[in-house]
Amino acid sequence: MSSSRVTIQDLADRLGLSKFSVSRALSGKPGVGKATRDRVLRAAHSMGYRVSQEFAQTNGQVLFIRQEVDPVSSELWLNLLHGAEMEGERRGLSVVPRQARYLNDPASIDSTVVGLILAVPYPAELSGIAAKIGLPVVCAGYVGALEPVDHVVGTDWEAGVAVGRFLMARGHREIAFVHGNAKLLGRAERFRGLRDAMREVEGATVHDIVFDESVGFREAFLAHLRAGSAPTALFCAHDGIAVNVISELARLDVRVPEDVSVVGFNDFISASQVVPRLTTVRTPQLELGAAMMRCIADRALNPDFRTVPPMRIALVSELIERESTGPATSTQWRARCLAAAG
């Protein structure tokens, strides 16, 4: 049904309730219980009925669903949350953080909730559950192929291309992508972009250095060198890895950027505090959070927007050049590094 044809009587017939009960549930007035109000509002969303914008904007909450966050990525999720909160204030909506396990009990979701933001590393694991609740859903990450929910991400592939071209313009022809988790699609897209850029220059070689982040970069890097490679630049999946890489290279008597250039991703606070300061890709984290809130607000408050197909929104990042990158030089450092490792 379109929103122009759905009536309170349609909702009452669907739910087996009186028009009086449905009307009071939709308006937020007393006289109906929480469970009934929840049923009515979910049915209204699923059938395309326009819930009172005044009611939604006065009482509406958006759940910011998150999982246990590791220390490295906590800055990212907090910035996304802050961006969503700022946009929510403009729209008259509040943001309520909740753990992912909250979705296991849909009945616990308050009737004032108008949408869900999935700020989790693997949104495809939860998006199906969230969509069944009957509220607008937007994911802060890549969803499954053709999955009918919105997602808002950064331009990961373009970032990889930009980093590759940036380094090759400085003479680097052997570059490694350094990461600890190949399952995250954002990282995979950056790696794909790096490979695509390096195909533009004959003789350029890209390597893949994967390591256990709980163990550290050192042993994986040494194994790579002992196998015969000597990358002059390292593109790290995020700034936390890049900071660890710079520290380990110093212990191995490898200078940054004189011997090896290092590039990070996200532009966390640590990027400008490490020595040398980190060249990185700045992702628009506050703006990503705001864009997710706009998706929810449009679908929850604008009935005409509910017929718009699911959207894939990507916000453009920015390459920030600092002191951790320089021109490619000889690979004489490789022997010095292996000798330092013992």
Coordinates of C-alpha atoms in Angstrom, one line a residue:
M1 CA 0.0 0.0 0.0
S2 CA 1.1 3.6 -0.6
S3 CA 0.9 6.1 2.1
S4 CA -1.9 8.0 0.3
R5 CA -4.2 4.9 0.5
V6 CA -3.4 3.6 4.0
T7 CA -5.9 4.7 6.6
I8 CA -6.4 4.3 10.4
Q9 CA -9.2 1.8 9.5
D10 CA -6.7 -0.2 7.4
L11 CA -4.4 -0.4 10.4
A12 CA -7.2 -1.3 12.8
D13 CA -8.4 -4.1 10.5
R14 CA -4.9 -5.5 10.1
L15 CA -4.3 -5.5 13.8
G16 CA -7.8 -6.4 15.0
L17 CA -8.0 -3.2 17.1
S18 CA -10.5 -0.3 17.3
K19 CA -9.9 2.9 15.3
F20 CA -9.9 4.7 18.7
S21 CA -7.0 2.5 20.0
V22 CA -5.0 2.9 16.8
S23 CA -5.5 6.7 16.7
R24 CA -4.3 7.1 20.3
A25 CA -1.3 4.9 19.7
L26 CA -0.3 6.9 16.6
S27 CA -0.7 10.2 18.3
G28 CA 1.2 9.2 21.4
K29 CA -1.7 9.9 23.7
P30 CA -2.4 7.8 26.9
G31 CA -5.0 5.1 26.8
V32 CA -3.1 2.2 25.2
G33 CA -0.3 0.1 26.6
K34 CA 3.3 -0.1 25.4
A35 CA 2.9 -3.4 23.6
T36 CA -0.2 -2.2 21.7
R37 CA 1.6 1.1 20.7
D38 CA 4.6 -0.9 19.5
R39 CA 2.4 -3.1 17.3
V40 CA 0.6 -0.2 15.8
L41 CA 3.7 1.8 15.1
R42 CA 5.5 -1.1 13.5
A43 CA 2.4 -1.9 11.3
A44 CA 2.2 1.8 10.3
H45 CA 5.8 1.7 9.2
S46 CA 5.5 -1.5 7.3
M47 CA 2.3 -0.5 5.6
G48 CA 3.6 3.0 4.7
Y49 CA 1.2 5.0 6.9
R50 CA 2.5 8.4 7.7
V51 CA 3.0 8.6 11.5
S52 CA 2.5 12.1 12.8
Q53 CA 5.7 14.0 12.1
E54 CA 5.1 16.1 15.2
F55 CA 4.8 12.9 17.3
A56 CA 7.9 11.3 15.8
Q57 CA 10.0 14.5 16.1
T58 CA 8.9 15.1 19.7
N59 CA 9.4 11.5 20.9
G60 CA 11.4 9.8 18.2
Q61 CA 14.5 7.8 19.1
V62 CA 17.1 6.3 16.8
L63 CA 19.0 3.3 18.2
F64 CA 22.7 3.3 17.5
I65 CA 23.5 -0.4 17.6
R66 CA 27.1 -1.3 18.3
Q67 CA 29.1 -4.3 19.4
E68 CA 32.0 -4.6 21.8
V69 CA 34.6 -2.1 20.4
D70 CA 38.3 -2.6 20.4
P71 CA 40.4 0.4 21.6
V72 CA 41.7 1.2 18.0
S73 CA 38.3 1.5 16.4
S74 CA 36.5 3.2 19.4
E75 CA 37.5 6.6 18.1
L76 CA 35.7 5.9 14.8
W77 CA 32.5 4.7 16.4
L78 CA 32.4 7.6 18.8
N79 CA 32.8 10.1 16.0
L80 CA 30.0 8.4 14.0
L81 CA 27.8 8.5 17.1
H82 CA 28.6 12.2 17.6
G83 CA 27.8 13.0 14.0
A84 CA 24.5 11.2 14.3
E85 CA 23.6 13.1 17.5
M86 CA 24.3 16.5 16.0
E87 CA 22.1 15.7 13.0
G88 CA 19.5 14.2 15.2
E89 CA 19.3 17.5 17.2
R90 CA 18.5 19.3 14.0
R91 CA 15.7 16.8 13.1
G92 CA 14.2 16.6 16.6
L93 CA 15.4 13.0 17.1
S94 CA 17.5 11.6 19.9
V95 CA 20.2 8.9 19.5
V96 CA 20.3 6.0 22.0
P97 CA 23.4 3.7 22.0
R98 CA 22.5 0.0 22.4
Q99 CA 24.6 -3.2 22.3
A100 CA 23.8 -5.5 19.3
R101 CA 22.3 -8.2 21.6
Y102 CA 19.4 -5.7 22.1
L103 CA 18.1 -6.8 18.7
N104 CA 17.5 -10.3 20.0
D105 CA 14.4 -9.2 21.8
P106 CA 12.4 -6.9 19.4
A107 CA 9.6 -6.6 22.0
S108 CA 12.0 -4.6 24.2
I109 CA 12.3 -1.9 21.6
D110 CA 10.3 1.2 22.7
S111 CA 7.4 2.4 20.6
T112 CA 9.2 5.8 20.2
V113 CA 12.0 4.2 18.2
V114 CA 11.8 5.3 14.6
G115 CA 15.0 3.7 13.1
L116 CA 18.2 1.7 13.6
I117 CA 21.8 2.6 12.8
L118 CA 24.0 -0.5 12.6
A119 CA 27.4 0.7 13.6
V120 CA 29.0 -2.7 13.6
P121 CA 32.1 -4.2 11.8
Y122 CA 30.0 -6.8 10.0
P123 CA 26.5 -5.3 9.4
A124 CA 25.4 -8.2 7.1
E125 CA 25.3 -10.4 10.3
L126 CA 22.7 -8.2 11.9
S127 CA 20.9 -6.3 9.1
G128 CA 18.4 -9.1 8.4
I129 CA 17.4 -9.2 12.0
A130 CA 17.1 -5.5 12.2
A131 CA 15.0 -5.3 9.0
K132 CA 12.5 -7.7 10.4
I133 CA 11.7 -5.3 13.2
G134 CA 9.9 -3.2 10.6
L135 CA 11.8 0.1 11.1
P136 CA 14.2 2.0 8.7
V137 CA 17.7 0.6 8.9
V138 CA 21.0 2.1 7.8
C139 CA 24.4 0.4 8.1
A140 CA 27.8 2.0 8.8
G141 CA 29.5 -0.4 6.5
Y142 CA 29.0 -2.6 3.5
V143 CA 25.9 -4.8 3.4
G144 CA 25.2 -7.9 1.4
A145 CA 24.8 -7.8 -2.3
L146 CA 21.4 -6.3 -3.3
E147 CA 20.4 -6.3 0.4
P148 CA 17.4 -3.9 0.7
V149 CA 18.7 -1.6 3.4
D150 CA 20.7 1.6 3.2
H151 CA 24.4 1.9 3.9
V152 CA 26.7 4.8 4.3
V153 CA 30.5 4.3 3.9
G154 CA 33.6 6.1 2.9
T155 CA 35.2 5.9 -0.6
D156 CA 37.5 3.0 0.2
W157 CA 38.3 1.9 -3.3
E158 CA 39.1 5.5 -4.3
A159 CA 41.2 5.9 -1.2
G160 CA 43.3 2.9 -2.3
V161 CA 43.7 4.4 -5.8
A162 CA 44.7 7.8 -4.4
V163 CA 47.3 6.3 -2.1
G164 CA 48.8 4.1 -4.8
R165 CA 49.1 7.1 -7.2
F166 CA 50.5 9.3 -4.5
L167 CA 53.3 6.8 -3.6
M168 CA 54.1 6.0 -7.2
A169 CA 54.4 9.7 -8.1
R170 CA 57.3 9.7 -5.5
G171 CA 59.0 6.8 -7.2
H172 CA 57.7 3.9 -5.2
R173 CA 57.4 0.7 -7.3
E174 CA 57.1 -1.9 -4.5
I175 CA 54.3 -1.2 -2.1
A176 CA 52.7 -3.5 0.5
F177 CA 49.2 -3.3 2.0
V178 CA 49.5 -4.1 5.7
H179 CA 46.4 -5.4 7.6
G180 CA 45.3 -7.8 10.2
N181 CA 41.8 -8.7 9.1
A182 CA 40.9 -9.7 5.5
K183 CA 37.2 -10.1 6.2
L184 CA 36.4 -6.4 6.6
L185 CA 35.1 -5.3 3.2
G186 CA 36.3 -1.7 3.6
R187 CA 39.9 -2.9 3.9
A188 CA 39.4 -5.2 1.0
E189 CA 38.2 -2.3 -1.1
R190 CA 41.3 -0.2 -0.2
F191 CA 43.5 -3.0 -1.2
R192 CA 41.7 -3.4 -4.5
G193 CA 42.1 0.3 -5.2
L194 CA 45.8 0.1 -4.4
R195 CA 46.2 -2.8 -6.8
D196 CA 44.2 -1.1 -9.5
A197 CA 46.3 2.1 -9.3
M198 CA 49.6 0.1 -9.4
R199 CA 48.5 -1.6 -12.6
E200 CA 48.8 1.8 -14.3
V201 CA 52.6 1.8 -14.0
E202 CA 54.6 -1.0 -15.6
G203 CA 56.8 -2.9 -13.2
A204 CA 55.0 -1.8 -10.1
T205 CA 54.4 -4.5 -7.5
V206 CA 51.9 -4.8 -4.7
H207 CA 52.4 -7.1 -1.7
D208 CA 49.9 -8.3 0.9
I209 CA 51.3 -8.4 4.5
V210 CA 48.7 -9.9 6.8
F211 CA 49.5 -10.3 10.5
D212 CA 47.8 -11.1 13.8
E213 CA 47.1 -7.7 15.4
S214 CA 47.3 -9.3 18.8
V215 CA 50.8 -10.5 18.1
G216 CA 52.2 -7.6 16.2
F217 CA 53.7 -6.6 12.8
R218 CA 57.4 -7.5 13.4
E219 CA 57.4 -11.2 12.6
A220 CA 55.2 -10.9 9.6
F221 CA 57.3 -8.2 8.2
L222 CA 60.6 -10.1 8.8
A223 CA 59.1 -13.2 7.1
H224 CA 58.2 -11.0 4.1
L225 CA 61.8 -9.7 3.9
R226 CA 63.3 -13.1 4.3
A227 CA 61.2 -14.3 1.3
G228 CA 63.0 -11.8 -0.8
S229 CA 60.8 -8.7 -1.0
A230 CA 61.7 -5.2 0.1
P231 CA 58.8 -2.8 -0.2
T232 CA 59.7 0.9 0.0
A233 CA 56.2 2.0 1.1
L234 CA 53.6 0.5 3.4
F235 CA 49.9 1.3 3.2
C236 CA 48.3 0.3 6.5
A237 CA 44.6 -0.6 6.9
H238 CA 44.2 2.0 9.7
D239 CA 46.2 4.4 11.7
G240 CA 46.5 2.1 14.7
I241 CA 48.4 -0.4 12.5
A242 CA 50.5 2.4 11.0
V243 CA 51.6 3.6 14.5
N244 CA 52.5 0.0 15.4
V245 CA 54.4 -0.3 12.1
I246 CA 56.4 2.9 12.7
S247 CA 57.4 1.7 16.2
E248 CA 58.5 -1.7 15.0
L249 CA 60.4 -0.4 12.1
A250 CA 62.4 1.9 14.5
R251 CA 63.3 -1.2 16.6
L252 CA 64.5 -2.9 13.4
D253 CA 66.7 0.1 12.5
V254 CA 64.5 1.1 9.5
R255 CA 64.0 4.8 9.2
V256 CA 60.7 6.4 8.3
P257 CA 60.5 7.9 5.7
E258 CA 64.2 7.8 4.7
D259 CA 64.1 4.0 4.1
V260 CA 60.4 3.1 4.1
S261 CA 57.3 5.4 3.7
V262 CA 54.2 4.6 5.8
V263 CA 50.6 5.7 5.1
G264 CA 47.7 5.1 7.4
F265 CA 43.9 5.4 7.2
N266 CA 41.2 7.4 9.1
D267 CA 43.3 10.3 10.5
F268 CA 42.8 9.3 14.2
I269 CA 44.3 11.6 16.8
S270 CA 47.3 9.4 17.0
A271 CA 48.2 10.2 13.4
S272 CA 49.4 13.7 14.3
Q273 CA 51.0 12.6 17.6
V274 CA 53.3 9.9 16.4
V275 CA 56.8 10.8 15.2
P276 CA 57.1 11.2 12.3
R277 CA 53.6 12.5 11.9
L278 CA 51.5 10.1 9.8
T279 CA 50.5 10.6 6.2
T280 CA 47.0 9.2 6.1
V281 CA 43.5 9.3 4.5
R282 CA 41.1 11.4 6.5
T283 CA 37.6 9.9 6.5
P284 CA 34.7 12.2 7.2
Q285 CA 33.5 10.4 10.3
L286 CA 31.2 13.1 11.8
E287 CA 29.6 13.5 8.3
L288 CA 29.1 9.8 7.9
G289 CA 27.2 9.7 11.2
A290 CA 25.1 12.7 10.1
A291 CA 24.4 11.1 6.7
M292 CA 23.1 7.9 8.5
M293 CA 20.8 10.0 10.6
R294 CA 19.4 11.8 7.5
C295 CA 18.6 8.4 6.0
I296 CA 16.6 7.4 9.0
A297 CA 14.9 10.7 9.3
D298 CA 13.9 10.8 5.6
R299 CA 12.5 7.3 5.7
A300 CA 10.8 7.6 9.1
L301 CA 9.3 11.1 8.7
N302 CA 8.7 11.5 4.9
P303 CA 6.2 9.0 3.5
D304 CA 7.2 9.9 -0.1
F305 CA 10.7 8.7 0.7
R306 CA 9.7 5.2 1.8
T307 CA 9.2 4.2 -1.9
V308 CA 12.8 5.2 -2.8
P309 CA 15.0 2.1 -3.4
P310 CA 17.7 1.3 -0.8
M311 CA 20.6 3.6 -1.1
R312 CA 24.4 3.1 -1.2
I313 CA 25.9 6.4 -0.1
A314 CA 29.7 7.0 -0.1
L315 CA 31.3 10.2 1.3
V316 CA 34.7 11.2 -0.2
S317 CA 37.8 11.0 1.9
E318 CA 40.9 13.2 1.8
L319 CA 44.6 12.3 1.6
I320 CA 46.6 14.2 4.2
E321 CA 50.3 14.4 3.6
R322 CA 52.6 14.5 6.6
E323 CA 56.2 13.5 7.4
S324 CA 55.9 9.7 7.3
T325 CA 56.2 9.6 3.5
G326 CA 59.0 10.6 1.1
P327 CA 60.6 9.7 -2.2
A328 CA 61.7 6.1 -2.8
T329 CA 65.3 5.3 -2.2
S330 CA 67.5 2.2 -2.4
T331 CA 66.7 -1.0 -0.5
Q332 CA 70.0 -1.2 1.3
W333 CA 68.0 -0.9 4.6
R334 CA 66.8 -4.5 4.1
A335 CA 70.2 -6.1 5.0
R336 CA 70.5 -3.7 8.0
C337 CA 66.9 -4.6 9.1
L338 CA 67.6 -8.4 9.0
A339 CA 70.9 -7.9 10.8
A340 CA 69.1 -5.9 13.6
A341 CA 66.5 -8.7 13.9
G342 CA 69.3 -11.3 14.5

